[in-house]
Short mmCIF file of C-alpha atoms and ligand atoms in Angstrom, two decimals:
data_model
loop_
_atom_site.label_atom_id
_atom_site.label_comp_id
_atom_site.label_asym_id
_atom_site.label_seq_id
_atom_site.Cartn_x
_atom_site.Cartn_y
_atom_site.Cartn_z
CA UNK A 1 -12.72 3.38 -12.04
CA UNK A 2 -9.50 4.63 -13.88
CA UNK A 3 -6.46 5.63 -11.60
CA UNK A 4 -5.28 8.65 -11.11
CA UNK A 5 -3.10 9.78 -14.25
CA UNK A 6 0.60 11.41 -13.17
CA UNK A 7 2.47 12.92 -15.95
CA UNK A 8 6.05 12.98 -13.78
CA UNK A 9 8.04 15.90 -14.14
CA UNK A 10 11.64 15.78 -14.20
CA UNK A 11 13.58 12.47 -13.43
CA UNK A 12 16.62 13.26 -10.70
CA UNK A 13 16.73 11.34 -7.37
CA UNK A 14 13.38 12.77 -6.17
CA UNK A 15 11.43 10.94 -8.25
CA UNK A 16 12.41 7.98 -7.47
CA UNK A 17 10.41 8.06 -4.52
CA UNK A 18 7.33 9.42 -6.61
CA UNK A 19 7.87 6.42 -8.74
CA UNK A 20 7.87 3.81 -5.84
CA UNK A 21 5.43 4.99 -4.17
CA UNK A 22 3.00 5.66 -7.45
CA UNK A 23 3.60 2.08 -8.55
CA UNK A 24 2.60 0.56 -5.29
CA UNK A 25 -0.63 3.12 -4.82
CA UNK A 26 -3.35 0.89 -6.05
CA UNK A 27 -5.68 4.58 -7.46
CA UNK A 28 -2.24 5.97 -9.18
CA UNK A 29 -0.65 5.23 -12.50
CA UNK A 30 2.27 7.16 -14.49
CA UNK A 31 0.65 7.87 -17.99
CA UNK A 32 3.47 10.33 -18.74
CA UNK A 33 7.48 10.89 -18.27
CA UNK A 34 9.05 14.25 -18.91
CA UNK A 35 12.72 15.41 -18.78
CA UNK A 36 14.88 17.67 -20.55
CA UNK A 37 17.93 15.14 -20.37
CA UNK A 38 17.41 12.51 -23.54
CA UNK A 39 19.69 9.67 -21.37
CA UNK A 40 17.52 9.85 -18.25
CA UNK A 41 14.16 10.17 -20.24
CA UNK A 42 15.24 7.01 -22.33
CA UNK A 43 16.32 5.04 -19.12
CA UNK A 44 13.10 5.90 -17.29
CA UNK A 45 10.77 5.35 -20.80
CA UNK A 46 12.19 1.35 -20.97
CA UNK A 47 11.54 1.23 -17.26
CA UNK A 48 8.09 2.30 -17.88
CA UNK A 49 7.30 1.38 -21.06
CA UNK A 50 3.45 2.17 -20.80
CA UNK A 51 3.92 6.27 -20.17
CA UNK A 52 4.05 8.85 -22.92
CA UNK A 53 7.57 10.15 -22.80
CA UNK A 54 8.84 13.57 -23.85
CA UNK A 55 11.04 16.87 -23.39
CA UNK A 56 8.57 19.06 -22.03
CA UNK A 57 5.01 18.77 -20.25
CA UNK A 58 3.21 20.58 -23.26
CA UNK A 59 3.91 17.85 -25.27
CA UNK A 60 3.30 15.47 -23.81
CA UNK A 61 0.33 16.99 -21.75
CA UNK A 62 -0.97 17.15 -25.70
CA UNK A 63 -0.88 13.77 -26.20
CA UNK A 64 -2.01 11.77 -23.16
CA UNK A 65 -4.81 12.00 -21.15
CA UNK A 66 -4.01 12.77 -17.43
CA UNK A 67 -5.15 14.25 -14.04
CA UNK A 68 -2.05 15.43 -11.93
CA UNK A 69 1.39 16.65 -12.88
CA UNK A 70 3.89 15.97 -10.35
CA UNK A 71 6.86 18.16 -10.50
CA UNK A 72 10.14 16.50 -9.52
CA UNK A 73 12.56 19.31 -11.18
CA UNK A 74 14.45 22.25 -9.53
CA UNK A 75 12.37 24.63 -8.02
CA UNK A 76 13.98 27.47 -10.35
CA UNK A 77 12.38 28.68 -13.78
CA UNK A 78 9.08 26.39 -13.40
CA UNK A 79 7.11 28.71 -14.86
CA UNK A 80 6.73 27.13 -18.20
CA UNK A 81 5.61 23.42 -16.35
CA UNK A 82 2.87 25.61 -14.37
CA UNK A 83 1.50 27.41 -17.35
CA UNK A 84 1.57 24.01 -19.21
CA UNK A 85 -0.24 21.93 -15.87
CA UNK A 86 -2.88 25.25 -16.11
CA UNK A 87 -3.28 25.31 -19.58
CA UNK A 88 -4.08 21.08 -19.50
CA UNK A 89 -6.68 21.22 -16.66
CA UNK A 90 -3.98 19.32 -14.51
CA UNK A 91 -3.88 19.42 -10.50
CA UNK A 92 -0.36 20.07 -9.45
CA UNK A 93 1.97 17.77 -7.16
CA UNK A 94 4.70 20.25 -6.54
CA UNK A 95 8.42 19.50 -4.85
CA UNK A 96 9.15 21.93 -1.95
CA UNK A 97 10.13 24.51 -2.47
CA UNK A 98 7.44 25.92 -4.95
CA UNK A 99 10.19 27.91 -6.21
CA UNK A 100 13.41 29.84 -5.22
CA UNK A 101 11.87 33.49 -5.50
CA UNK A 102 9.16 34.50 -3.13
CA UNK A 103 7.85 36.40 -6.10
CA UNK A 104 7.84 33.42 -8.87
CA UNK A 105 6.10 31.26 -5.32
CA UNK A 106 3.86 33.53 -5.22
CA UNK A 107 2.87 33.80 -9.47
CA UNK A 108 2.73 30.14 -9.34
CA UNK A 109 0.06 30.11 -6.85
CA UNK A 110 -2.00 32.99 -8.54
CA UNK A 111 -1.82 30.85 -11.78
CA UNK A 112 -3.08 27.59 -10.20
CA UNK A 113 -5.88 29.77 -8.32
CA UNK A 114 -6.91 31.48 -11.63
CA UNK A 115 -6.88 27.93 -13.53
CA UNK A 116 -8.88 26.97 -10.68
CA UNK A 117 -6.21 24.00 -10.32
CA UNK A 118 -5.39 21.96 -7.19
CA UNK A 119 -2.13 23.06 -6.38
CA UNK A 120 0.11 21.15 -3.33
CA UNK A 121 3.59 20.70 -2.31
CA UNK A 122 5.69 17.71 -1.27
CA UNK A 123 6.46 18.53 2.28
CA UNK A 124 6.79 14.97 2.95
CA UNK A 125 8.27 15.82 6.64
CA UNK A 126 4.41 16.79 8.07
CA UNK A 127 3.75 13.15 7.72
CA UNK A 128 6.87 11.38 9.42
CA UNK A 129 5.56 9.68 12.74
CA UNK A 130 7.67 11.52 15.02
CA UNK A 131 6.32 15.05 13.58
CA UNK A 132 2.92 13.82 14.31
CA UNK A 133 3.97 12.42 17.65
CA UNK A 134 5.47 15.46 18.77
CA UNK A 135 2.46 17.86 17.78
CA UNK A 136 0.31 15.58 20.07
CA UNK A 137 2.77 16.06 22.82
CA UNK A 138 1.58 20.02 22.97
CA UNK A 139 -1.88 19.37 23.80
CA UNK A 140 -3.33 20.86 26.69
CA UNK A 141 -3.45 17.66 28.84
CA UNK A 142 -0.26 16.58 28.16
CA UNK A 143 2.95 19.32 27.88
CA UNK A 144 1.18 21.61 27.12
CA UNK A 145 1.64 24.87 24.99
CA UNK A 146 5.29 25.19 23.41
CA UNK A 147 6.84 28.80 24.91
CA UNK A 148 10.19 28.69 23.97
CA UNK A 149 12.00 26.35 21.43
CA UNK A 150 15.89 25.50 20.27
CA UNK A 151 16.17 23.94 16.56
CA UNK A 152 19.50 22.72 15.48
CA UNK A 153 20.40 21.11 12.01
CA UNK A 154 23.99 20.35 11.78
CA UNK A 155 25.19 18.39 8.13
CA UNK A 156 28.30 17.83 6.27
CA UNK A 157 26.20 17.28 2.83
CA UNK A 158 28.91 16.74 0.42
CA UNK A 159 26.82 18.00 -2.91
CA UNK A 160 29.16 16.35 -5.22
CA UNK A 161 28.01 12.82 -4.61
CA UNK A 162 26.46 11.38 -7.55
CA UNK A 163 23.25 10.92 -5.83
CA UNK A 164 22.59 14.46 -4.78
CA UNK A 165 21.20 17.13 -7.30
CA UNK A 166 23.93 19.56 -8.29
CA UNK A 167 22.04 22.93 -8.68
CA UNK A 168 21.87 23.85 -4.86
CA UNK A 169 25.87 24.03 -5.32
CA UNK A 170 25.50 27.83 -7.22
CA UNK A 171 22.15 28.90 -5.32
CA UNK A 172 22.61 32.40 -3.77
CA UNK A 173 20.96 30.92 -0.27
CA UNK A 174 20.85 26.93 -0.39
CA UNK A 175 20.16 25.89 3.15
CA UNK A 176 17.34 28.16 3.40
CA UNK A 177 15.62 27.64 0.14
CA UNK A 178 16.21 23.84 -0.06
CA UNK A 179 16.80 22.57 3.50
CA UNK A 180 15.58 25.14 6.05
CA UNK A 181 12.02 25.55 4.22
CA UNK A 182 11.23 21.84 5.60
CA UNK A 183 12.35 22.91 8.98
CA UNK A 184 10.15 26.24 8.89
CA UNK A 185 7.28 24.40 7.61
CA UNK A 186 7.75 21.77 10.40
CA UNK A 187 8.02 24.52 13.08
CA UNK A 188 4.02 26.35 12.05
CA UNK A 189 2.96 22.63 11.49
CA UNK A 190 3.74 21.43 14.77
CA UNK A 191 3.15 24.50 16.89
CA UNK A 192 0.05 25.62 14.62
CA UNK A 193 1.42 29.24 14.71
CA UNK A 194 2.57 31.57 12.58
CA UNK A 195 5.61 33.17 12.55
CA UNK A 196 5.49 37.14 12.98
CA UNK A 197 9.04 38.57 13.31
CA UNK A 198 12.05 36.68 12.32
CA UNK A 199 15.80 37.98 12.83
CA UNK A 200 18.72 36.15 11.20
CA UNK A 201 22.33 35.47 9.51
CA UNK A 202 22.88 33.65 6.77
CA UNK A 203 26.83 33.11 5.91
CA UNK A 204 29.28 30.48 5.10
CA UNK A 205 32.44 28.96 6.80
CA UNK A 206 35.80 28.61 4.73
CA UNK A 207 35.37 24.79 4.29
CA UNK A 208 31.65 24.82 2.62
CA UNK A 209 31.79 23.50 -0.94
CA UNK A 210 28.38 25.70 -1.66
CA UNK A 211 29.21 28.99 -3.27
CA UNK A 212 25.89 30.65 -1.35
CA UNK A 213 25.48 30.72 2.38
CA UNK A 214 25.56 27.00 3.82
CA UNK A 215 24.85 28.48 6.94
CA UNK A 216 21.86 30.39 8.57
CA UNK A 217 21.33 31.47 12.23
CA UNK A 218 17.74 32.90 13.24
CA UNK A 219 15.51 33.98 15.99
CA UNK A 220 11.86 33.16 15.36
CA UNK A 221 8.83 34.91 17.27
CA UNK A 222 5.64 33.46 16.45
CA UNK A 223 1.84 34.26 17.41
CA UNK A 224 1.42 33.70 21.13
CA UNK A 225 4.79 34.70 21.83
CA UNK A 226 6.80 31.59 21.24
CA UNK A 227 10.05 31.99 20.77
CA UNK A 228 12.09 29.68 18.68
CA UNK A 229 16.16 29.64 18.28
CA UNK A 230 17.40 27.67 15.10
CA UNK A 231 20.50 27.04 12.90
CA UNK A 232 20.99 24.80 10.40
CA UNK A 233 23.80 23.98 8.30
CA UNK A 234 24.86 21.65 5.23
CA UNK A 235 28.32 22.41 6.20
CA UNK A 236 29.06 21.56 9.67
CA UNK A 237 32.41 20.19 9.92
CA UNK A 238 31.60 16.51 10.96
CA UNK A 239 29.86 13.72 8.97
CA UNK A 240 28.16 12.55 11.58
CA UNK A 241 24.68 14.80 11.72
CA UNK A 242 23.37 16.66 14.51
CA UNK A 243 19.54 16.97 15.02
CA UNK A 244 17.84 18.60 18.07
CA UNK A 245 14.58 20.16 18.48
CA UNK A 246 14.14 20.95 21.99
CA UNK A 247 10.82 22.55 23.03
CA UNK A 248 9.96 24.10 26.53
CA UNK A 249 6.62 23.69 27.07
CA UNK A 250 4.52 24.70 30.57
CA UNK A 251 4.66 21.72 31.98
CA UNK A 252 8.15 20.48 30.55
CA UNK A 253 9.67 19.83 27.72
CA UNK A 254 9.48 17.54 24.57
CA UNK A 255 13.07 16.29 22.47
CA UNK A 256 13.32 15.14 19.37
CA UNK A 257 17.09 13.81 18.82
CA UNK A 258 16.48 12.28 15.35
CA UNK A 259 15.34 13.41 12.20
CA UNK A 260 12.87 10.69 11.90
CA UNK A 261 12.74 9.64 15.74
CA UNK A 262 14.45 9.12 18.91
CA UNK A 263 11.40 11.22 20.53
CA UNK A 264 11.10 11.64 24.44
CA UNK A 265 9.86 14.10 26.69
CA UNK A 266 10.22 15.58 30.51
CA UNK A 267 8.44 16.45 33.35
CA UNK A 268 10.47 19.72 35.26
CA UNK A 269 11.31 17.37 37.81
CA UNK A 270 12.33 14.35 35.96
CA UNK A 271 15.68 12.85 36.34
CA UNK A 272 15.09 11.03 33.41
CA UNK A 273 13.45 11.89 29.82
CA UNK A 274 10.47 9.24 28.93
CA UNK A 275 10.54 7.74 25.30
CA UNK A 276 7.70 8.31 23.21
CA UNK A 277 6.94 4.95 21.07
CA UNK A 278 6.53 5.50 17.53
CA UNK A 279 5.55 3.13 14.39
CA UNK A 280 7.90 1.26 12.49
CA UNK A 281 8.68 3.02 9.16
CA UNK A 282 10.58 3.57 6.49
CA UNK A 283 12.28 7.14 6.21
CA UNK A 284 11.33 9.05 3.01
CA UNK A 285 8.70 6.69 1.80
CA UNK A 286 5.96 6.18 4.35
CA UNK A 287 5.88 10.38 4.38
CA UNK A 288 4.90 10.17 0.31
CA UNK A 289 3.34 7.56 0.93
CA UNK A 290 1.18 9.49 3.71
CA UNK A 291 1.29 12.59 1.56
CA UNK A 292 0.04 10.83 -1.36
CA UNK A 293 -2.90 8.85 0.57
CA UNK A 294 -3.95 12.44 1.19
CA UNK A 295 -3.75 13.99 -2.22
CA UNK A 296 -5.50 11.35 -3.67
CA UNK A 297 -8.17 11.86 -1.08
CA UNK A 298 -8.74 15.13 -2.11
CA UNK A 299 -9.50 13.99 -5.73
CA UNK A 300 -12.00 10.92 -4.45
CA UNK A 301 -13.37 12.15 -1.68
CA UNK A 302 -13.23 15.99 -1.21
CA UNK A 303 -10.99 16.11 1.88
CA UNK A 304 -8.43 19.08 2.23
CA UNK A 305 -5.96 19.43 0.17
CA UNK A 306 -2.89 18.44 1.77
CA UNK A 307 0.30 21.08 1.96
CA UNK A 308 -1.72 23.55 -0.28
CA UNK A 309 0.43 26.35 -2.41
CA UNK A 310 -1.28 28.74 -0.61
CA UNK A 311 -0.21 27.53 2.95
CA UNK A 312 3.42 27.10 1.76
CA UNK A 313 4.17 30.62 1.35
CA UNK A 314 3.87 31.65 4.93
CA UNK A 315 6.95 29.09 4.98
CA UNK A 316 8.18 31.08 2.04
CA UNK A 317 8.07 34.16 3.63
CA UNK A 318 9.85 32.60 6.54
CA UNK A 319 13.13 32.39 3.80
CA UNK A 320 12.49 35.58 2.49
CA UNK A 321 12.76 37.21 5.93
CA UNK A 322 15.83 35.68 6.70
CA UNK A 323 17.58 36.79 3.61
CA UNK A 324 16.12 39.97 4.06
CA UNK A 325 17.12 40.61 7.50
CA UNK A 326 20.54 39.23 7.24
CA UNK A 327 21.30 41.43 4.42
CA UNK A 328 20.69 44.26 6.73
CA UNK A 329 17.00 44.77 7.26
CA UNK A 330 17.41 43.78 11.12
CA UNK A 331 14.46 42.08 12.15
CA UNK A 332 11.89 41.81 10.15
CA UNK A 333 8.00 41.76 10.47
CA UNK A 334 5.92 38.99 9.33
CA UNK A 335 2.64 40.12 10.87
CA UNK A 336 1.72 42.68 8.60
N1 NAD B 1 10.81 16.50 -0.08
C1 NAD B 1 12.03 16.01 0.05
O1 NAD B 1 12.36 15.41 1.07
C2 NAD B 1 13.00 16.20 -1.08
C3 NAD B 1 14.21 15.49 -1.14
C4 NAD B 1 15.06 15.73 -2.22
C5 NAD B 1 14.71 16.64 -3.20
N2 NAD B 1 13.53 17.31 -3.11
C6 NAD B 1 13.12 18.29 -4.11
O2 NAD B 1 12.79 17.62 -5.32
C7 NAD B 1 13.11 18.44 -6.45
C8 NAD B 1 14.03 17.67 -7.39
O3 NAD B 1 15.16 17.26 -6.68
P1 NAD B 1 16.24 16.26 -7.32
O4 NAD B 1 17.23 15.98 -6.24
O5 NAD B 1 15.58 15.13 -7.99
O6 NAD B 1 16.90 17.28 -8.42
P2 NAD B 1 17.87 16.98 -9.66
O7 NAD B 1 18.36 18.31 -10.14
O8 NAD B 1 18.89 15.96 -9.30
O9 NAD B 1 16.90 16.32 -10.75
C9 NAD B 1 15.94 17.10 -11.43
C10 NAD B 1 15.67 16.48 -12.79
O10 NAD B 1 14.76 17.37 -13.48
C11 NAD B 1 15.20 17.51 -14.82
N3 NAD B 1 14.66 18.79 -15.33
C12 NAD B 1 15.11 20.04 -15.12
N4 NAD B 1 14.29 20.93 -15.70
C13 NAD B 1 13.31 20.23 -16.30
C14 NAD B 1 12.15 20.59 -17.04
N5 NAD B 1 11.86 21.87 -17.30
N6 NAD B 1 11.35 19.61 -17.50
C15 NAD B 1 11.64 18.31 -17.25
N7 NAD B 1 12.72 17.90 -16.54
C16 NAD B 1 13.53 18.86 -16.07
C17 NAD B 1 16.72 17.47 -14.73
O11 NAD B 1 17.31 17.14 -15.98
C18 NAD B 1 16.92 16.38 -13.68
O12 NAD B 1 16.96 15.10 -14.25
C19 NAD B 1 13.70 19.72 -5.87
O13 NAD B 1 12.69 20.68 -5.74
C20 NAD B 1 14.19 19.30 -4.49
O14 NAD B 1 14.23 20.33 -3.52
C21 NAD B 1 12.68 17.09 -2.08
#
């Protein structure tokens, strides 16, 4: 049976995980390359010297015969790599977020629907070990259900390293559209709810290096009446991060200290928090790699699209609130 056939979109840092893990996955190959800069499209093209290379996914969606095209560019202005994936009859492999409009989100989605084209997004973080670990926790024999929650994200991420992509440094609202959207996504994943009023501040402190709001501050109400605290920030004034999810559940609480682990949880009258045991993994590839077992799924054997378009705007919505209510809309309704 032929592999899967990517056509990968846009060659920064992101896709270098695409590539990895698409070169191990025994059902994928890369049939096509496609970026706008002529140095990075010739580097990648001698690295793979099989794929079709080219400036734009028209042309090369014209002249190579493939199944999926996995965008790996800036979520801004993708219009023109949608209408070319719909116009070529190819599923689409998306990088959160969809886009950095609600709006363009949202025409994205219509497109793929009217093309009747598979359309998911990389939210890698659904399939990190700890995120499924600490879903399970909330079960009704166990903690229970989640009542009250505290989410803190605290980074110094110095955008001018080489390694970083450059165009979150002159978003309007970069924590929210490139960082916090993983959070909010993580939040109705792992309490299955959805959020229905949302009340926040977005701003940023005299030291951030991002010309938008590095900053956000919100308080989350979701169905069932769970309440959820969070900031984040890309500019907190210590390299050393700070990760805490803290959930109060009704019969105690689960913590997760680490982005990718240090999991435990508490009984009320504890003294001490148990850890949870988790796989060994590697950060930021077994979660495309577990994102990717399901995509390809879908295409073999008809199981659920994983992270579908559709799904991701409720997370969407999530940023749009916040920007909404902090620029003076008070707290805003998501249950309509
Ligand atoms: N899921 C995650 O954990 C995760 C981590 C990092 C980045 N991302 C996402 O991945 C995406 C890409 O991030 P990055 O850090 O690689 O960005 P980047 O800006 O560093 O690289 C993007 C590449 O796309 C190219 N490009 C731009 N427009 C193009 C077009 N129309 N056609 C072809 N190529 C084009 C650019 O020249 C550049 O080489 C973003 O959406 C980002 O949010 C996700």
């Amino acid at each position: 049976m032929t592999p899967i056939r990517f056509i990968l979109v846009g060659m920064g840092p992101r896709s270098r995980i695409w590539r990895r893990v698409l070169e191990e996955h025994p059902d994928c190959c890369m049939v096509g390359l496609v970026e706008t800069n002529p140095d990075r499209l010739s580097k990648v093209m001698t690295e793979i010297p099989n794929a079709v290379g080219g400036f734009s996914l028209d042309e090369v969606a014209a002249s190579v015969e493939a199944d999926i095209a996995l965008l790996c560019t800036p979520p801004g202005r993708r219009h023109s790599q949608v209408a070319a994936a719909c116009a070529a009859g190819l599923g689409i492999l998306a990088e959160k977020p969809l886009a950095d409009t609600f709006e363009d989100a949202e025409s994205h989605v219509t497109a793929a629907t009217e093309a009747g084209i598979p359309l998911a997004v990389g939210l890698n973080f659904r399939y990190l070990a700890v995120t499924r670990a600490l879903k399970a926790l909330f079960s009704p024999d166990r903690l229970g259900s989640p009542e009250f929650g505290r989410f803190t994200y605290e980074r110094w991420r110095d955008g001018r390293l080489g390694h970083l992509n450059k165009y979150p440094m002159s978003m309007k609202q970069p924590m929210l559209w490139e960082q916090s959207i993983h959070h909010f996504d993580l939040m109705r994943f792992v309490y299955d709810a959805e959020p229905t009023r949302i009340s926040a501040r977005t701003f940023n402190p005299s030291w951030s290096m991002y010309e938008g709001d590095a900053n956000v501050g919100a308080l989350i109400t979701f169905t069932g009446g769970l309440e959820v605290s969070y900031q984040g920030t890309w500019a907190s004034n210590w390299q050393r991060m700070g990760f805490e999810w803290r959930t109060e559940c009704q019969r105690g609480i689960a913590l997760q200290a680490d982005m990718f682990g240090a999991l435990g949880y508490a009984h009320r009258d504890d003294s001490e928090l148990t850890s949870v045991t988790l796989p060994e993994s590697e950060p930021w590839l077994d979660d495309a790699r577990g994102l990717l077992a399901d995509f390809v799924g879908h295409f073999r054997d008809g199981t659920p699209l994983p992270c579908p378009g559709t799904d991701h705007l409720h997370s969407l919505r999530m940023v749009e609130a916040c920007i909404r209510s902090s620029g003076g809309e008070g707290t805003v309704s998501l249950s309509e």
